[in-house]
Amino acid sequence: MEIRVLQYFLAVAKEESISGAAKFLHLSQPTLSRQLKDMEQMLGKQLFIRGNRKITLTQEGIILKKRAEEIIALVKKAENEIISSDENIAGDIYIGSGETDAVRLIAKIAADLQKKFPKICFHISSSDAIDVLEGLDKGLLDFGIIMDPANLDKYEYLKIPAKDTWGILMRKDSPLSQKSFIAAEDLQNMPLIISRQAMNGPLVQWLKQGLDTFHIVSTYSLIYNASLMVEEGVGYALAIDKIINTTGNSQLCFIPLSPKLEIGMQIVWKKYQVFSKASQQFLMRLQQAFYQNQYEK
């Protein structure tokens, strides 16, 4: 299957019409229609449902769309890696990360790198460890920031010289907001909003009891969404510090846990990874900065 034809397919999926896609691609409608029919015949599957007003994807078409987007992204990535020169390094660096203030360290290193090589572009995607590791495995990400604990047998990694602190994000008018620390027993019978990623590991151990003994009203992947639920009075969010602004006119406050619970993290990449010149430069600066403790949060 040719890359060109995959691009045609994605254009039709986006425009939801042959005419709209043909105009975008600067092709005639008959030519584009023939290419799509040839693709369906080659795969032996119907990819489109052709309606009166728009074209929609079949289940097989939805699967192909996801894979085609990954293939096109990898092709673009490979092209950028090959064409950059040592004198004028350019290209894209893709980083996946959970929500952590440690991204500040990465941002400082990225800023320094871009001063020397301004044509390097960083792409940061926010997701949990499961999605980050999947992106690394598929080659869609160059690096990932993963919190402890994690099985990193398949990866190389650098320990990030920073830790996040767990606590409770709550409204400032909440009954618990006057406390200096939050103990596990304080959370009994309280409506809790808990991170999907934290449902296994140190946080559960800190709670001392199974999650089924607590009143969990919601789970979340991104703390910003959880903070909105906290603002509306849905519950108390178990979260890490310094992600949500709780200063000034914010309705929220953050109270750390007791005993104190901190979590380490590392930046990881695939073993035997073939890096672009831009990614090589970034990794070199990561190693220098972390080993020398050059940057602080």
Short mmCIF file of C-alpha atoms in Angstrom, two decimals, residues 53-288:
data_model
loop_
_atom_site.label_atom_id
_atom_site.label_comp_id
_atom_site.label_asym_id
_atom_site.label_seq_id
_atom_site.Cartn_x
_atom_site.Cartn_y
_atom_site.Cartn_z
CA ARG A 53 -24.42 14.27 2.14
CA LYS A 54 -21.22 12.84 3.60
CA ILE A 55 -18.97 9.81 3.70
CA THR A 56 -18.41 8.00 6.99
CA LEU A 57 -15.96 5.25 7.91
CA THR A 58 -16.84 1.63 8.51
CA GLN A 59 -15.30 -0.14 11.51
CA GLU A 60 -12.50 -1.35 9.23
CA GLY A 61 -12.06 2.21 7.98
CA ILE A 62 -11.72 3.52 11.54
CA ILE A 63 -8.97 0.97 12.23
CA LEU A 64 -7.15 1.88 9.02
CA LYS A 65 -7.43 5.61 9.82
CA LYS A 66 -5.67 5.12 13.17
CA ARG A 67 -2.86 3.06 11.61
CA ALA A 68 -2.53 5.35 8.61
CA GLU A 69 -2.07 8.37 10.89
CA GLU A 70 0.69 6.51 12.75
CA ILE A 71 2.40 5.51 9.48
CA ILE A 72 2.31 9.04 8.04
CA ALA A 73 3.66 10.45 11.32
CA LEU A 74 6.55 7.97 11.27
CA VAL A 75 7.35 8.76 7.62
CA LYS A 76 7.43 12.50 8.37
CA LYS A 77 9.60 11.86 11.40
CA ALA A 78 12.06 9.77 9.34
CA GLU A 79 12.26 12.44 6.62
CA ASN A 80 13.06 15.14 9.16
CA GLU A 81 15.74 13.00 10.78
CA ILE A 82 17.51 12.31 7.49
CA ILE A 83 17.53 15.79 6.00
CA SER A 84 19.00 17.61 9.02
CA SER A 85 22.73 18.40 8.91
CA ASP A 86 25.27 18.52 11.73
CA GLU A 87 25.77 22.25 11.21
CA ASN A 88 22.12 23.16 11.22
CA ILE A 89 20.32 20.55 13.29
CA ALA A 90 16.55 20.71 12.95
CA GLY A 91 13.61 18.43 13.43
CA ASP A 92 10.98 17.29 15.89
CA ILE A 93 11.38 15.76 19.33
CA TYR A 94 8.33 13.96 20.70
CA ILE A 95 7.93 13.60 24.47
CA GLY A 96 5.08 11.95 26.34
CA SER A 97 4.53 12.74 30.00
CA GLY A 98 2.17 12.45 32.87
CA GLU A 99 1.37 15.64 34.74
CA THR A 100 4.38 16.64 36.84
CA ASP A 101 6.20 19.81 37.76
CA ALA A 102 9.40 18.01 36.68
CA VAL A 103 8.48 19.04 33.13
CA ARG A 104 10.02 22.37 34.17
CA LEU A 105 13.43 20.69 34.14
CA ILE A 106 12.79 19.36 30.65
CA ALA A 107 11.59 22.80 29.54
CA LYS A 108 14.78 24.48 30.78
CA ILE A 109 16.93 22.01 28.86
CA ALA A 110 14.73 22.41 25.78
CA ALA A 111 15.06 26.19 25.98
CA ASP A 112 18.86 25.97 26.12
CA LEU A 113 18.93 23.56 23.19
CA GLN A 114 16.72 25.79 21.07
CA LYS A 115 19.04 28.77 21.63
CA LYS A 116 21.71 26.87 19.70
CA PHE A 117 19.40 25.03 17.31
CA PRO A 118 16.27 27.20 16.87
CA LYS A 119 14.78 24.89 14.23
CA ILE A 120 14.26 22.07 16.72
CA CYS A 121 10.59 21.74 17.65
CA PHE A 122 9.36 19.96 20.79
CA HIS A 123 6.01 18.17 20.87
CA ILE A 124 4.73 17.40 24.39
CA SER A 125 1.75 15.09 24.83
CA SER A 126 0.06 14.63 28.20
CA SER A 127 -1.07 11.11 29.05
CA ASP A 128 -0.61 8.43 31.65
CA ALA A 129 2.17 5.82 31.77
CA ILE A 130 0.21 3.24 29.78
CA ASP A 131 -0.22 5.56 26.81
CA VAL A 132 3.32 6.94 27.05
CA LEU A 133 4.90 3.48 26.93
CA GLU A 134 2.63 2.51 24.03
CA GLY A 135 3.79 5.61 22.14
CA LEU A 136 7.43 4.68 22.78
CA ASP A 137 6.88 1.10 21.63
CA LYS A 138 5.24 2.26 18.39
CA GLY A 139 7.97 4.78 17.65
CA LEU A 140 5.59 7.73 17.93
CA LEU A 141 7.46 9.16 20.92
CA ASP A 142 11.19 9.65 21.36
CA PHE A 143 11.10 10.04 25.14
CA GLY A 144 8.65 9.51 27.95
CA ILE A 145 8.47 10.75 31.54
CA ILE A 146 7.35 7.86 33.73
CA MET A 147 6.61 7.93 37.45
CA ASP A 148 7.57 5.21 39.91
CA PRO A 149 6.84 2.37 40.10
CA ALA A 150 7.24 1.18 36.51
CA ASN A 151 8.64 -1.85 34.72
CA LEU A 152 11.43 -0.43 32.58
CA ASP A 153 13.09 -3.67 31.46
CA LYS A 154 12.55 -2.78 27.80
CA TYR A 155 13.86 0.76 28.13
CA GLU A 156 16.89 2.89 28.82
CA TYR A 157 16.32 5.69 31.30
CA LEU A 158 17.73 8.58 33.29
CA LYS A 159 16.57 9.24 36.84
CA ILE A 160 15.15 12.75 37.02
CA PRO A 161 16.62 14.69 39.99
CA ALA A 162 13.21 15.71 41.32
CA LYS A 163 10.27 14.24 43.21
CA ASP A 164 6.58 15.02 43.33
CA THR A 165 4.62 15.24 46.58
CA TRP A 166 1.21 13.62 46.97
CA GLY A 167 -1.59 15.40 48.76
CA ILE A 168 -5.25 16.34 48.59
CA LEU A 169 -6.63 19.05 46.30
CA MET A 170 -9.75 20.50 47.89
CA ARG A 171 -11.88 23.62 48.12
CA LYS A 172 -10.65 26.26 50.56
CA ASP A 173 -14.02 26.09 52.34
CA SER A 174 -13.76 22.32 52.89
CA PRO A 175 -13.76 20.93 56.44
CA LEU A 176 -10.25 19.50 55.95
CA SER A 177 -8.72 22.70 54.55
CA GLN A 178 -7.52 23.94 57.97
CA LYS A 179 -5.29 20.92 58.49
CA SER A 180 -1.53 21.07 57.89
CA PHE A 181 -1.43 17.44 56.79
CA ILE A 182 -3.94 14.81 55.73
CA ALA A 183 -3.85 11.32 57.23
CA ALA A 184 -5.49 8.25 55.72
CA GLU A 185 -8.16 8.18 58.43
CA ASP A 186 -9.18 11.74 57.52
CA LEU A 187 -10.36 10.44 54.15
CA GLN A 188 -12.73 7.79 55.43
CA ASN A 189 -16.29 8.47 54.21
CA MET A 190 -15.05 11.45 52.15
CA PRO A 191 -15.90 11.56 48.41
CA LEU A 192 -12.57 10.89 46.69
CA ILE A 193 -11.41 11.63 43.15
CA ILE A 194 -8.41 9.43 42.37
CA SER A 195 -5.90 9.23 39.54
CA ARG A 196 -6.29 6.23 37.24
CA GLN A 197 -2.53 5.71 37.33
CA ALA A 198 -2.43 5.85 41.13
CA MET A 199 -4.92 3.04 41.63
CA ASN A 200 -1.96 0.71 42.03
CA GLY A 201 1.30 1.37 43.85
CA PRO A 202 2.54 3.59 46.70
CA LEU A 203 -0.64 5.64 47.09
CA VAL A 204 -2.74 2.54 47.72
CA GLN A 205 -0.14 1.33 50.23
CA TRP A 206 -0.27 4.73 51.95
CA LEU A 207 -4.05 4.43 52.34
CA LYS A 208 -3.36 1.23 54.36
CA GLN A 209 -6.67 -0.28 53.29
CA GLY A 210 -8.15 -1.45 50.02
CA LEU A 211 -9.67 1.15 47.75
CA ASP A 212 -13.03 -0.56 48.18
CA THR A 213 -13.13 0.70 51.80
CA PHE A 214 -13.10 4.33 50.60
CA HIS A 215 -15.84 6.35 48.92
CA ILE A 216 -14.44 6.88 45.40
CA VAL A 217 -16.77 9.05 43.36
CA SER A 218 -14.59 9.59 40.28
CA THR A 219 -11.30 8.72 38.60
CA TYR A 220 -9.22 10.93 36.33
CA SER A 221 -6.29 10.89 33.92
CA LEU A 222 -5.54 14.65 33.84
CA ILE A 223 -5.53 16.66 37.08
CA TYR A 224 -6.95 19.77 35.39
CA ASN A 225 -10.20 17.92 34.75
CA ALA A 226 -10.19 16.64 38.32
CA SER A 227 -9.65 20.19 39.63
CA LEU A 228 -12.84 21.33 37.91
CA MET A 229 -14.74 18.56 39.66
CA VAL A 230 -13.21 19.63 42.97
CA GLU A 231 -14.24 23.25 42.33
CA GLU A 232 -17.82 22.12 41.73
CA GLY A 233 -17.87 20.21 45.01
CA VAL A 234 -17.79 16.67 43.61
CA GLY A 235 -15.08 15.56 46.02
CA TYR A 236 -11.46 15.62 47.17
CA ALA A 237 -8.77 14.80 44.61
CA LEU A 238 -5.69 12.79 45.51
CA ALA A 239 -3.10 14.56 43.39
CA ILE A 240 0.49 15.73 43.17
CA ASP A 241 1.57 19.25 44.09
CA LYS A 242 2.39 22.25 41.86
CA ILE A 243 0.20 21.26 38.90
CA ILE A 244 -2.88 23.31 39.79
CA ASN A 245 -2.46 26.92 40.87
CA THR A 246 -3.90 27.30 44.37
CA THR A 247 -2.68 30.85 45.04
CA GLY A 248 -4.47 34.20 44.80
CA ASN A 249 -8.15 34.01 43.97
CA SER A 250 -8.17 30.24 43.44
CA GLN A 251 -10.99 28.43 45.22
CA LEU A 252 -8.68 25.48 45.84
CA CYS A 253 -5.90 24.53 48.23
CA PHE A 254 -3.43 21.64 48.42
CA ILE A 255 -2.69 19.80 51.69
CA PRO A 256 0.17 17.23 51.71
CA LEU A 257 -0.25 13.71 53.04
CA SER A 258 1.10 12.44 56.35
CA PRO A 259 3.20 10.36 56.48
CA LYS A 260 4.80 12.25 53.59
CA LEU A 261 4.48 10.47 50.25
CA GLU A 262 6.85 11.40 47.43
CA ILE A 263 7.21 9.85 44.01
CA GLY A 264 10.29 9.70 41.80
CA MET A 265 10.35 9.65 38.03
CA GLN A 266 12.59 9.02 35.07
CA ILE A 267 12.83 9.97 31.43
CA VAL A 268 12.87 6.81 29.32
CA TRP A 269 13.46 5.72 25.72
CA LYS A 270 13.50 2.42 23.86
CA LYS A 271 16.57 0.22 24.03
CA TYR A 272 18.60 0.28 20.80
CA GLN A 273 16.73 3.43 19.75
CA VAL A 274 18.07 5.09 16.60
CA PHE A 275 17.84 8.76 17.44
CA SER A 276 17.65 11.73 15.11
CA LYS A 277 20.42 14.31 15.44
CA ALA A 278 18.03 16.58 17.30
CA SER A 279 17.14 13.83 19.78
CA GLN A 280 20.82 12.96 20.22
CA GLN A 281 21.57 16.55 21.18
CA PHE A 282 18.64 16.60 23.60
CA LEU A 283 19.69 13.35 25.27
CA MET A 284 23.26 14.58 25.62
CA ARG A 285 22.05 17.69 27.42
CA LEU A 286 19.75 15.64 29.64
CA GLN A 287 22.67 13.47 30.70
CA GLN A 288 24.90 16.45 31.40
#
